[in-house]
Short mmCIF file of C-alpha atoms and ligand atoms in Angstrom, two decimals:
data_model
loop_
_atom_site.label_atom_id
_atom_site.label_comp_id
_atom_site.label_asym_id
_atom_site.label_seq_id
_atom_site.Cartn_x
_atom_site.Cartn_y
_atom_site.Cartn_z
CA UNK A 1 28.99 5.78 -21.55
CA UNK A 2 31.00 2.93 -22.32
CA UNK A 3 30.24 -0.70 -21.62
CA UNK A 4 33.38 -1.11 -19.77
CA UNK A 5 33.02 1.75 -17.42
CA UNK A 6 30.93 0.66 -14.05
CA UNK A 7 27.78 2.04 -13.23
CA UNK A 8 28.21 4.04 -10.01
CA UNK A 9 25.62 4.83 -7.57
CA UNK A 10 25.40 6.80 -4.62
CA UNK A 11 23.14 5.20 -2.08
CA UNK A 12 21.15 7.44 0.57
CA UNK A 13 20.69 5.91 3.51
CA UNK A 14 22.01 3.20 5.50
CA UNK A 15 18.86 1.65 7.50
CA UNK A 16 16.90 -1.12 7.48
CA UNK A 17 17.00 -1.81 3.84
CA UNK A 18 19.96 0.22 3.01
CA UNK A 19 22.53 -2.55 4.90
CA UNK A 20 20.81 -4.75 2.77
CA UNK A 21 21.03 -3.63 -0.44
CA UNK A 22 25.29 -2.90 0.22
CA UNK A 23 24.42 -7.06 1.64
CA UNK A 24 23.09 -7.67 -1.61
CA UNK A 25 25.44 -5.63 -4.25
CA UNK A 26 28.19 -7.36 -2.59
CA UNK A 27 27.17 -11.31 -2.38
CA UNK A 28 25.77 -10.86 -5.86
CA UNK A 29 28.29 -8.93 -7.55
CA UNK A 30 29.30 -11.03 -9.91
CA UNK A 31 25.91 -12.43 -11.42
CA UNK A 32 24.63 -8.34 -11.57
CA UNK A 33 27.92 -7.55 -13.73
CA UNK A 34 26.69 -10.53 -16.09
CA UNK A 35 23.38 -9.42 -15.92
CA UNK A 36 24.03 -5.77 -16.62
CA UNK A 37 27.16 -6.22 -18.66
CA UNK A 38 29.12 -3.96 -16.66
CA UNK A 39 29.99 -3.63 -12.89
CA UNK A 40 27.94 -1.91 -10.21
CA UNK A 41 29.95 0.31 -7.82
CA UNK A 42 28.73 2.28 -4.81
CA UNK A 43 30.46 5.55 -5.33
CA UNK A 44 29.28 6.96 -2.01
CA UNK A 45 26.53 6.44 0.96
CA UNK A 46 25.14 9.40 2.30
CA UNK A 47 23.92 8.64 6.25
CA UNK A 48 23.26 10.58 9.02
CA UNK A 49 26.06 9.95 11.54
CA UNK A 50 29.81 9.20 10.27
CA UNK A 51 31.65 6.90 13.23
CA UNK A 52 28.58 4.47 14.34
CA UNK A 53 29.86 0.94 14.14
CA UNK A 54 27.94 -1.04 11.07
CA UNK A 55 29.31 -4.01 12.56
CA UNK A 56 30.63 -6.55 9.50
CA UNK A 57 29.01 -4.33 6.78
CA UNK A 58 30.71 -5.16 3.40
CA UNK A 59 31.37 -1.80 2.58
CA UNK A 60 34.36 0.57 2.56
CA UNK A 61 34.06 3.00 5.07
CA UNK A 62 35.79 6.26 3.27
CA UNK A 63 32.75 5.66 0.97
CA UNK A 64 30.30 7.18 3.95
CA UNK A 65 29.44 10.88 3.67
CA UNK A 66 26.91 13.11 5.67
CA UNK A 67 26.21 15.18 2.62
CA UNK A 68 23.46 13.52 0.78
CA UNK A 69 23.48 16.03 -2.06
CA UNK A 70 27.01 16.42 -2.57
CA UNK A 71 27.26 13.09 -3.50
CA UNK A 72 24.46 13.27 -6.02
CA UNK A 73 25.67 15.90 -7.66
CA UNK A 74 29.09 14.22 -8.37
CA UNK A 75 30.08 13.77 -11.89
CA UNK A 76 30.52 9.93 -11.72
CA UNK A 77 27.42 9.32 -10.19
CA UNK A 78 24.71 7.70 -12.49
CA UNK A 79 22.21 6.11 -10.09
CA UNK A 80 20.71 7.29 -6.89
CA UNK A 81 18.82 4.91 -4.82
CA UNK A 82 17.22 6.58 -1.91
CA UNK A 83 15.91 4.28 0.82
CA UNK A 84 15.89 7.06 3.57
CA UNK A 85 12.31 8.00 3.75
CA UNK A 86 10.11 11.36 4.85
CA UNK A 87 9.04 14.16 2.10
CA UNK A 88 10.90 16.94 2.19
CA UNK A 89 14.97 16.20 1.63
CA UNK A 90 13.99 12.76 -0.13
CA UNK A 91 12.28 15.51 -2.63
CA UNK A 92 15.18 17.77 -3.14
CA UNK A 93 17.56 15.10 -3.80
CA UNK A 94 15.55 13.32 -6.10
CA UNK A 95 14.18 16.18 -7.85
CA UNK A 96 18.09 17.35 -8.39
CA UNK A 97 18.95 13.78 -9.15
CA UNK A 98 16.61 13.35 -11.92
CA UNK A 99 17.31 17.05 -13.79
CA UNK A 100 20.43 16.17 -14.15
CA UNK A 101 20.01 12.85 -15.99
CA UNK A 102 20.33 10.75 -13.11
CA UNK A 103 18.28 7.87 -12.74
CA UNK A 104 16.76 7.04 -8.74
CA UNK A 105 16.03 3.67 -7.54
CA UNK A 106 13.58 4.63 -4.43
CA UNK A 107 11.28 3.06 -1.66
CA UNK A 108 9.36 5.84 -0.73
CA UNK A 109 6.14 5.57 -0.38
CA UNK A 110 5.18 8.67 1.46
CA UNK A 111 7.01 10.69 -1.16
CA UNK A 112 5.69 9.26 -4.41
CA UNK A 113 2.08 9.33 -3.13
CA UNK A 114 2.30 12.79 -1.54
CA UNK A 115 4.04 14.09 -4.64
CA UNK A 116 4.73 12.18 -7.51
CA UNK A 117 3.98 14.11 -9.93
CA UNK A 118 7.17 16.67 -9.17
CA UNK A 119 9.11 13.34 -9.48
CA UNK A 120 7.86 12.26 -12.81
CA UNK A 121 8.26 15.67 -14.45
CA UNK A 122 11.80 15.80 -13.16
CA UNK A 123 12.47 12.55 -14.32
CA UNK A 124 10.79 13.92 -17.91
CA UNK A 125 12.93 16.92 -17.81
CA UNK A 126 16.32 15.08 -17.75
CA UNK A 127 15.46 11.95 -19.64
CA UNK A 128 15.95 9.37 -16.64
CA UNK A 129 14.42 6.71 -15.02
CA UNK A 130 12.19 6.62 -12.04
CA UNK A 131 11.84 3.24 -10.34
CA UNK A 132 9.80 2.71 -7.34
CA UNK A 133 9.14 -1.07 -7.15
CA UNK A 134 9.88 -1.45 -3.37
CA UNK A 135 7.63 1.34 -2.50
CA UNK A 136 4.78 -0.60 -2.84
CA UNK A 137 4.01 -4.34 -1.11
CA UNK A 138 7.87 -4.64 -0.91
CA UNK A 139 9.83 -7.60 -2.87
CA UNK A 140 6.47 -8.44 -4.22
CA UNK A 141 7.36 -8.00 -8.26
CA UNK A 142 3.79 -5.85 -8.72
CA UNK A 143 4.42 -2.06 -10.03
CA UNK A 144 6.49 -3.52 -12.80
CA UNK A 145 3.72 -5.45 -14.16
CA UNK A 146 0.87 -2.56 -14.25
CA UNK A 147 3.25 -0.50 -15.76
CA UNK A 148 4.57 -2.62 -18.20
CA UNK A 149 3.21 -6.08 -18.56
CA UNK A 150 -0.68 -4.98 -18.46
CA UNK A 151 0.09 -2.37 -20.85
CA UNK A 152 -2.17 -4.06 -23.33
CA UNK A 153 -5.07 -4.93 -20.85
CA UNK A 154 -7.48 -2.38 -19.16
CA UNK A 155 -7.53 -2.84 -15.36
CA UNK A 156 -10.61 -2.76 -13.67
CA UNK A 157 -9.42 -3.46 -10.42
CA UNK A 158 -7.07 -3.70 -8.06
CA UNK A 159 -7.34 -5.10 -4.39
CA UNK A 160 -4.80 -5.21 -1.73
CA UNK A 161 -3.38 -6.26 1.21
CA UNK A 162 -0.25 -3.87 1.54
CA UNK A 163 0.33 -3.73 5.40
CA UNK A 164 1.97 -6.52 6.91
CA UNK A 165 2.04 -5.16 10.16
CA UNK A 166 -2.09 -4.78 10.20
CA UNK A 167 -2.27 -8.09 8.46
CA UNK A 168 -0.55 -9.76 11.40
CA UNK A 169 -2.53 -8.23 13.81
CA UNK A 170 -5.55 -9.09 12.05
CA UNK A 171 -4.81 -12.72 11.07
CA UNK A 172 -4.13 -13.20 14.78
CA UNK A 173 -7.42 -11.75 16.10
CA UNK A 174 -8.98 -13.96 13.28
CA UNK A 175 -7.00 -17.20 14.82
CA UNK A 176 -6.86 -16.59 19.12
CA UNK A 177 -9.57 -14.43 19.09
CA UNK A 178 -7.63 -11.72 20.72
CA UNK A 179 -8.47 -8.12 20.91
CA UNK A 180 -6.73 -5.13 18.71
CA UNK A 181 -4.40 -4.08 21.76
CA UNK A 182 -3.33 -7.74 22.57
CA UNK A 183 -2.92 -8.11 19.31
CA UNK A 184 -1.00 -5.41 18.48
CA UNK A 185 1.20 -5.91 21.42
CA UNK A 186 2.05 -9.23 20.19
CA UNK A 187 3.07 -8.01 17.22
CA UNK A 188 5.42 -5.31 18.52
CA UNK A 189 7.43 -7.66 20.61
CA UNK A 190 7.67 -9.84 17.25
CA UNK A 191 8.83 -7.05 15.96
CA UNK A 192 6.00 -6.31 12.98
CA UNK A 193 4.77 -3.50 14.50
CA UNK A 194 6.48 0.03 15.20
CA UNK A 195 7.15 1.61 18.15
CA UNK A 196 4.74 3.95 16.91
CA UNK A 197 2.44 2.29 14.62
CA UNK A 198 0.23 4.86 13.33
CA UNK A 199 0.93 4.81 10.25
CA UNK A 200 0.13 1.60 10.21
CA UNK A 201 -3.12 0.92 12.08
CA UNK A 202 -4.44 4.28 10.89
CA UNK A 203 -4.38 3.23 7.56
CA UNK A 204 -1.91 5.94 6.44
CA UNK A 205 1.00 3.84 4.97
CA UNK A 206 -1.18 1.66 2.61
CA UNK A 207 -3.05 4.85 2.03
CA UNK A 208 0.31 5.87 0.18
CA UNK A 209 0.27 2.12 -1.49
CA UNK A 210 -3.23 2.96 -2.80
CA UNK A 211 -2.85 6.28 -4.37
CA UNK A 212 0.67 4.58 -6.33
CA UNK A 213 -1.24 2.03 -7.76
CA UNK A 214 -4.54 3.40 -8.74
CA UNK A 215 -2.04 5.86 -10.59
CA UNK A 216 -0.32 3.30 -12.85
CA UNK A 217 -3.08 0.63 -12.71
CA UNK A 218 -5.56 3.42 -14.24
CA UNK A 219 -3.20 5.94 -15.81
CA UNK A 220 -4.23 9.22 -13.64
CA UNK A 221 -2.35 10.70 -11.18
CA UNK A 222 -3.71 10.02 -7.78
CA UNK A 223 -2.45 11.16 -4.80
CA UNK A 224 -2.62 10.36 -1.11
CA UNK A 225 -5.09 13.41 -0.87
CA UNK A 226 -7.30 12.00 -2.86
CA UNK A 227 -7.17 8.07 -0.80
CA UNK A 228 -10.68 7.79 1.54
CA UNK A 229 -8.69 6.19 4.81
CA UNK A 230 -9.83 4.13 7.70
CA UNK A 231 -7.82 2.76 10.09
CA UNK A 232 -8.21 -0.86 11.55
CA UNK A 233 -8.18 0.01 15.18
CA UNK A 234 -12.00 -0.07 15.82
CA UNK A 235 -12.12 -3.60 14.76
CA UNK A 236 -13.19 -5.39 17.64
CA UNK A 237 -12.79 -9.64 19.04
CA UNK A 238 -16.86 -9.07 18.46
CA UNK A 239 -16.21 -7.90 14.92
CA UNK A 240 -14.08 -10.89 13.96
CA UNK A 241 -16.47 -13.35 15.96
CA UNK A 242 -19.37 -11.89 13.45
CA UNK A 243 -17.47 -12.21 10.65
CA UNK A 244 -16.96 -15.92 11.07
CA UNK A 245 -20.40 -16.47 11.78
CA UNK A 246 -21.14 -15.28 8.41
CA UNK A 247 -18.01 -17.56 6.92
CA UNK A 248 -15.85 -14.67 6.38
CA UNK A 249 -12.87 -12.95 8.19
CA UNK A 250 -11.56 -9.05 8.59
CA UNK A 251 -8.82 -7.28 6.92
CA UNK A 252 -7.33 -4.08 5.70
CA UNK A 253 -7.75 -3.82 1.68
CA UNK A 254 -6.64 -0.87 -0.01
CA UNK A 255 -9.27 -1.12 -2.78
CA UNK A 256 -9.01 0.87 -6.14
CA UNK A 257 -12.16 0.66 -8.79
CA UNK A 258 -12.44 1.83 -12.20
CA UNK A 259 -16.35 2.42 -13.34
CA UNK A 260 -17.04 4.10 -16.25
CA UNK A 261 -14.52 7.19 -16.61
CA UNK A 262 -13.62 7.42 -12.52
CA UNK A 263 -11.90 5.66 -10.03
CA UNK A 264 -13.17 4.79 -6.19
CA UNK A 265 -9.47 4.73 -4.14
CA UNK A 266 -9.91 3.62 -0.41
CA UNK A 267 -8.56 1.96 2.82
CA UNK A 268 -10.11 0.60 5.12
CA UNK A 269 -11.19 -2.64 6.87
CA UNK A 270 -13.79 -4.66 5.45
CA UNK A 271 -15.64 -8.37 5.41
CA UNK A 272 -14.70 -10.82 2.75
CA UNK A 273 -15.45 -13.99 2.39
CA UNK A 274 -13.44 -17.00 3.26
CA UNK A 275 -13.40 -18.39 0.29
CA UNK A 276 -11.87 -14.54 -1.30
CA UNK A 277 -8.49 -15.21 -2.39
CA UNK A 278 -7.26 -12.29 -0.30
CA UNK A 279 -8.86 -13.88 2.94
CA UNK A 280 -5.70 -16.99 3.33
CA UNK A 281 -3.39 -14.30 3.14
CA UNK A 282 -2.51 -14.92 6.84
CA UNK A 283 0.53 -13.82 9.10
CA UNK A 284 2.73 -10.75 8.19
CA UNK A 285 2.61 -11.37 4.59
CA UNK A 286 1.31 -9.09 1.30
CA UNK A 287 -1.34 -10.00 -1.33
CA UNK A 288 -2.91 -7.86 -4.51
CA UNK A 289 -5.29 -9.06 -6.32
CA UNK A 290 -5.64 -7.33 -9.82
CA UNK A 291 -8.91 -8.02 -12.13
CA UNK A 292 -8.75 -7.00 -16.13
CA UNK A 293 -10.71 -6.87 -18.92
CA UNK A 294 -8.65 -9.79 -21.22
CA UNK A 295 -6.48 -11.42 -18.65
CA UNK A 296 -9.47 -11.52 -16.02
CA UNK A 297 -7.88 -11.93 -12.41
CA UNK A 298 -4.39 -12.00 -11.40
CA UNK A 299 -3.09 -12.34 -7.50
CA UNK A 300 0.80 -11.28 -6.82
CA UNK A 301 1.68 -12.74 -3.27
CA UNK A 302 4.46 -12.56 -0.71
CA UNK A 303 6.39 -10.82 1.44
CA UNK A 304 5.60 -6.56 1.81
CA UNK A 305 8.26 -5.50 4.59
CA UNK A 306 11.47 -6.70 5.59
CA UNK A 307 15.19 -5.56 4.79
CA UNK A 308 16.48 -8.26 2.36
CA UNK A 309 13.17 -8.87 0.97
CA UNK A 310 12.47 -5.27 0.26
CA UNK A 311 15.92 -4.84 -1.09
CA UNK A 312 15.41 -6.99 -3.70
CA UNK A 313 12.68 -4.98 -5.38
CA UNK A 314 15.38 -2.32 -5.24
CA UNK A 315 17.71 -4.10 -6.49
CA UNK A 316 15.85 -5.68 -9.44
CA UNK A 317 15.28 -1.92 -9.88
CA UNK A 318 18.92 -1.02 -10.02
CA UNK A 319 19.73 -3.52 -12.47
CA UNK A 320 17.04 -2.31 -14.92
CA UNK A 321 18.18 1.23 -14.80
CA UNK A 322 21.68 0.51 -14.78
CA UNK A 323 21.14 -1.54 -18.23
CA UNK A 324 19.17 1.39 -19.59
CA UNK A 325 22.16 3.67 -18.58
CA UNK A 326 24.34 1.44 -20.72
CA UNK A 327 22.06 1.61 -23.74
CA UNK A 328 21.29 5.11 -23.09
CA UNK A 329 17.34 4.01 -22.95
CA UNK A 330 14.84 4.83 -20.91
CA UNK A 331 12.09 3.09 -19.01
CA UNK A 332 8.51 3.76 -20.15
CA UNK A 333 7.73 7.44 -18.70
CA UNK A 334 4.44 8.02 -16.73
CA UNK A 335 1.03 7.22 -18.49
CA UNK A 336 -1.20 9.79 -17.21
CA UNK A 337 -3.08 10.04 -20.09
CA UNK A 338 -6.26 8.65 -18.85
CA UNK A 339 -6.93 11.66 -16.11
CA UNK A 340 -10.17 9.95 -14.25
CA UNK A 341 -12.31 11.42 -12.03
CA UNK A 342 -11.62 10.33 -8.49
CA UNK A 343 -14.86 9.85 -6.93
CA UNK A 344 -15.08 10.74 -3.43
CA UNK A 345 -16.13 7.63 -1.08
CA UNK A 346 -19.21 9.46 -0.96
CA UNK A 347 -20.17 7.79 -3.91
CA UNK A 348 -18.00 5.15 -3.98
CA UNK A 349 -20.35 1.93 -4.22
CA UNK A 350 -20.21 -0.43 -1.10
CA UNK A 351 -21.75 -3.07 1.11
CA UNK A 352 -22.41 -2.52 4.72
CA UNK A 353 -22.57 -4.91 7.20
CA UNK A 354 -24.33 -3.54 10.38
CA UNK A 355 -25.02 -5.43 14.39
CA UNK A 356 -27.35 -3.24 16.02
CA UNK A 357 -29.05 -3.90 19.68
CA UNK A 358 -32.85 -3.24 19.16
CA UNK A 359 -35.66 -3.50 21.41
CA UNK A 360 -37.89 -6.87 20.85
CA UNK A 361 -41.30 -5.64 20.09
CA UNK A 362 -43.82 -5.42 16.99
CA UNK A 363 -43.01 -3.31 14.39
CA UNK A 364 -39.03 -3.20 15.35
CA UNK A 365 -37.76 -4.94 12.19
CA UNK A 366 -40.34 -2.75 9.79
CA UNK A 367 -39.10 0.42 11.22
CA UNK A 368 -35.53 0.02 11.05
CA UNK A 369 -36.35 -1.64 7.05
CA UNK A 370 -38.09 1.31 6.20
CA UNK A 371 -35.06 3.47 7.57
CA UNK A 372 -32.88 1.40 4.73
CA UNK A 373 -35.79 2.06 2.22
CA UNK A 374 -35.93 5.91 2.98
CA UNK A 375 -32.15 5.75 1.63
CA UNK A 376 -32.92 3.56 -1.33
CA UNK A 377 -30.78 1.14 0.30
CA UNK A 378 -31.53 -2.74 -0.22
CA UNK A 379 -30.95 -4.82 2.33
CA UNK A 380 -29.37 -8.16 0.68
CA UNK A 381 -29.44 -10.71 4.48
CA UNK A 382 -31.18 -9.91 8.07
CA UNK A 383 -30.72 -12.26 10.99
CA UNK A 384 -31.80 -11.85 14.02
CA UNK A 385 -31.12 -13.54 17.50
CA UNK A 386 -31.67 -13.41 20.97
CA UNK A 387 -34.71 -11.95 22.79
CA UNK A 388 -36.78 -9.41 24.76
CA UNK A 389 -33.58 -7.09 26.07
CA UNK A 390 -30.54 -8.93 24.34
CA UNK A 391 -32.53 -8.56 20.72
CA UNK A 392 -30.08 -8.52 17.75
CA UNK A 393 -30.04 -7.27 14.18
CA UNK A 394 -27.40 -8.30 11.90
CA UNK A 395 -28.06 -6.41 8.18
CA UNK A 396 -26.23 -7.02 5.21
CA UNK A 397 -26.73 -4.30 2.57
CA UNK A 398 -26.52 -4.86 -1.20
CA UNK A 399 -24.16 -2.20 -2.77
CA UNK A 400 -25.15 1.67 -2.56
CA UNK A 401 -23.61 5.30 -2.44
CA UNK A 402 -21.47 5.11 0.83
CA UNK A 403 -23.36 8.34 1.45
CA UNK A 404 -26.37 6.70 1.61
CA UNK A 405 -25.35 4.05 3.65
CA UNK A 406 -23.87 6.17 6.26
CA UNK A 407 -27.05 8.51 6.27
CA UNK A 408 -28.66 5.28 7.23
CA UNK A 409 -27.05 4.46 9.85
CA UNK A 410 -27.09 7.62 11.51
CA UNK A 411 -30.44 7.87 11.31
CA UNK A 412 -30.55 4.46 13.04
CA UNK A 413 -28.74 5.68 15.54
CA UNK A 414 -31.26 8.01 16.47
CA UNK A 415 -34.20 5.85 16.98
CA UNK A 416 -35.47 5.34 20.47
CA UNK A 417 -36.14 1.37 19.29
CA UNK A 418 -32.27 1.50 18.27
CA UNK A 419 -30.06 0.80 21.90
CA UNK A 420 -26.60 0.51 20.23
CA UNK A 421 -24.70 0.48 16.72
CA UNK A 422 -23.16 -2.67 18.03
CA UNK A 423 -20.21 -2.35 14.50
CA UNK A 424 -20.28 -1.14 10.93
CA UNK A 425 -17.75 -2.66 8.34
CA UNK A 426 -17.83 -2.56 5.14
CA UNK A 427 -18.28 -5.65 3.23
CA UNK A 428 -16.34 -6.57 -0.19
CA UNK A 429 -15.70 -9.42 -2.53
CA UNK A 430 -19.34 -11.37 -2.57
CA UNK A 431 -19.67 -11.61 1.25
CA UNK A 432 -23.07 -11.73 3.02
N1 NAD B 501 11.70 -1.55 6.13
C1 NAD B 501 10.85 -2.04 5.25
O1 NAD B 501 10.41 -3.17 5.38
C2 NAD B 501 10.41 -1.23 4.08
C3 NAD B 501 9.59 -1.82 3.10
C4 NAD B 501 9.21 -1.08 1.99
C5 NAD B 501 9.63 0.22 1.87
N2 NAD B 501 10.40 0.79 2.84
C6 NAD B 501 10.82 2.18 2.65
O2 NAD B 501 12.23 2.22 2.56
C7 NAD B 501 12.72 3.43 3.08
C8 NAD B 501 13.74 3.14 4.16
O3 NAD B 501 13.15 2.34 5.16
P1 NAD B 501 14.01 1.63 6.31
O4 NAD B 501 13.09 0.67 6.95
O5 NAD B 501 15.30 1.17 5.79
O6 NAD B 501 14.20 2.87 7.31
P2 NAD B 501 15.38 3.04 8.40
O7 NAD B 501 14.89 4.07 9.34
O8 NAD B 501 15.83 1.75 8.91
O9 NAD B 501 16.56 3.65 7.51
C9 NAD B 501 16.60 4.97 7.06
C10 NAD B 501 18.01 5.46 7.26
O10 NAD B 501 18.15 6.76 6.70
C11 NAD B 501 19.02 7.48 7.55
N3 NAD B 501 18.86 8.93 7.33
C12 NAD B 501 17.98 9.79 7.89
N4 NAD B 501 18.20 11.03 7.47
C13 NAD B 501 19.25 10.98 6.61
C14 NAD B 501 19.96 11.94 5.86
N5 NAD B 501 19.62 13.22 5.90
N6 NAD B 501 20.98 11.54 5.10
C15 NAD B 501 21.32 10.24 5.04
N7 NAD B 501 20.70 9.26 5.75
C16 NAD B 501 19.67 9.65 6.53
C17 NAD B 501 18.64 7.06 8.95
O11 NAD B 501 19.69 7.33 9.85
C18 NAD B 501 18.41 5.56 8.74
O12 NAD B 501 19.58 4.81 8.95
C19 NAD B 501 11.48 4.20 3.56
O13 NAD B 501 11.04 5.07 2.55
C20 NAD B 501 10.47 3.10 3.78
O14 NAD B 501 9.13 3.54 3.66
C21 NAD B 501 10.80 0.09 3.93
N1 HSE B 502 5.09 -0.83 7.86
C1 HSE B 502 4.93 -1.47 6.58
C2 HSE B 502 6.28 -1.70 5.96
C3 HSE B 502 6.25 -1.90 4.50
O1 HSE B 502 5.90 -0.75 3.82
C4 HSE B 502 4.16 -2.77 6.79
O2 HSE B 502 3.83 -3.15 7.91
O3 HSE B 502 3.82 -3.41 5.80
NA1 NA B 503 6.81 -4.34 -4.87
#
């Protein structure tokens, strides 16, 4: 194409971080022509409804269209930047997008995780670009640098918080010492929190996070499907009171290992110490903390959700693809190559820590030791407090099998000496 010719995309949707990315291409229009040595015009926005009033939206409004596709398929369209959401129409018009040379710009997610793959190979087949930076812990500049900046390096690791809305309900349990549901209702009238927040609390949405960056950080496709998942909503005042006793707090950490020639992908709440760099990561914000081989670790931090935030990882992205587009480049394709093993949590290594109510008499500690033993589990810390009825065990394992651990504590469960499983949570980053 020639330099003088503007880049034209067609935006799908109009939401949350669609307004602000029209916001954004307008206020910045200038600097992004400089920067990509050619105008960027929106040549259409596909939205659901025509006629709703998008109050002082810099935009003109002949450019709105209810026919997402239609618009993709025009002949002076060379971008598409979907921030709609959901699988199945996001997939057409991405798919169609990409075969025909079109490059996307897209936050989704649930898409990319359930189904990358289809995504990639269309974006293969007609020699375009597939940017996703938003999809993942927001304006937070992170996908970018696994895929190309630690190119060089081999990641070992990569720990996350990438739910803001679990964060802040976490951070403020850790702080008032409020329960989940007070919590959480704080954090809906703040406006964090959905009006359904299942996604969130269940663990699902940085599920999808997890499965995007174990793929680039290890160079295997993994998918949501293949993401252990625990939510955060049986993470109790008592939990978070336990936790501080030991110096440590709670969060949600999508955690993806390398060892050997597999990869360990999970969510789900866990113990880290205070002193973790993840564990000041307070309020609503995001934090990933990536460990190498050369560069040893790295920690990207700041702000996961949000419309103007978010839309400037898309934006970023847009400007990238449009300059490719001029050159007639293309961004480095999927690396794949590497095709681990995902291990299933089963045998994931981890730490347990585990509050049990026991009955206070000879022999008590012994039994439930030799339960651990019987697992080949080694117990790293034991405290115990109170007495006669109120008789408490807090265990801290050393790393094992998850299998084994959780064998152990069912078997626990069953023992007449055992009253209650008081909490389990697993326990990362040197804790205990
Ligand atoms: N909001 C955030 O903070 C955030 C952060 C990171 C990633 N994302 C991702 O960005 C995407 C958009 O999120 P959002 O918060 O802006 O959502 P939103 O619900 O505010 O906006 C989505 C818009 O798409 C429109 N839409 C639905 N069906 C459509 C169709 N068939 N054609 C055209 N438009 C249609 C909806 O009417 C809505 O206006 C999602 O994939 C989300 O996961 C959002
Ligand atoms: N619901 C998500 C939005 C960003 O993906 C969060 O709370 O972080
Ligand atoms: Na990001």
């Amino acid at each position: 194409m020639s330099p003088t010719r503007p880049v034209r995309l067609a935006l799908l949707g109009c939401g949350t971080v669609g307004t602000e990315v029209v916001r954004l291409l307008h206020e910045q229009a200038d600097d992004l022509t400089a920067r990509i040595g050619a105008p960027l015009e929106i040549a259409g926005i596909a939205v659901r409804r025509l006629g709703r009033d998008r109050g002082d939206l810099p935009v003109d409004p002949s450019l709105f269209t209810t026919d997402a596709l239609g618009l993709i398929k025009r002949d002076d369209v060379d971008l598409v930047v979907e921030v709609v959401g959901g699988i199945e129409s996001a997939r057409t018009w991405l798919v169609e997008g990409l075969r025909a040379g079109k490059s996307v710009v897209t936050a989704n997610k649930a898409l990319l995780a359930e189904d990358g793959g289809t995504l990639h190979d269309a974006a293969a087949e007609g020699n375009a670009d597939l940017y996703y930076e938003a999809s993942v812990a927001g304006a937070i500049p992170l996908l970018r640098p696994l895929r190309e900046s630690l190119h060089g390096d081999r990641v070992t690791a990569v720990t996350g918080i990438v739910n803001g809305t679990t964060n802040f309900i976490l951070s403020s349990m850790a702080t008032t010492g409020a329960g989940f549901n007070e919590a959480l209702e704080e954090a809906t009238e703040l406006g964090y929190a959905e009006a359904d927040p299942t996604a969130d609390v269940e663990g699902f949405d940085a599920a999808a996070k997890a499965a995007i960056l174990a793929s680039l950080a290890f160079h295997t496709r993994v998918t949501a499907a293949d993401v252990f998942r625990e939510g955060m909503t049986g993470v109790t005042a008592g939990d978070m009171a336990s936790a501080k006793e030991m110096g440590c707090t709670i969060k949600l950490l999508c955690i993806a290992q390398r060892r050997d020639d597999t990869v360990s992908v999970r969510v789900h709440p866990a113990m880290i110490p205070l002193s973790h760099p993840l564990a000041g990561v307070g309020d609503a914000f995001n934090a990933v903390f990536v460990e190498t081989e050369a560069a040893g670790p790295l920690m990207f931090y700041g702000r996961g959700a949000g419309g103007r935030p978010t839309a400037s990882a898309v934006l970023g992205d847009i400007v990238a693809a449009a300059r490719n587009k001029l050159s007639g480049t293309r961004a480095p394709s999927e690396s794949n190559y590497a095709k681990l093993r995902v291990r299933p949590i089963g045998e994931s290594l981890t730490r347990y820590h585990i509050s049990l109510d026991v009955a206070e008499r000879p022999g008590v500690l012994a039994t439930v030791a030799g339960v651990f033993a019987q697992h080949e589990v080694s117990i790293a810390t034991v405290r115990q407090s109170g007495r006669a009825d109120d008789a408490k065990l807090v265990i801290v394992t050393h790393s094992a099998p998850d299998a084994a651990l959780a064998a152990t504590v069912e078997e626990l469960a069953s023992l007449d000496i055992v009253r209650s499983i008081a909490s389990v949570l697993r326990v990362e980053g040197g804790a205990g």
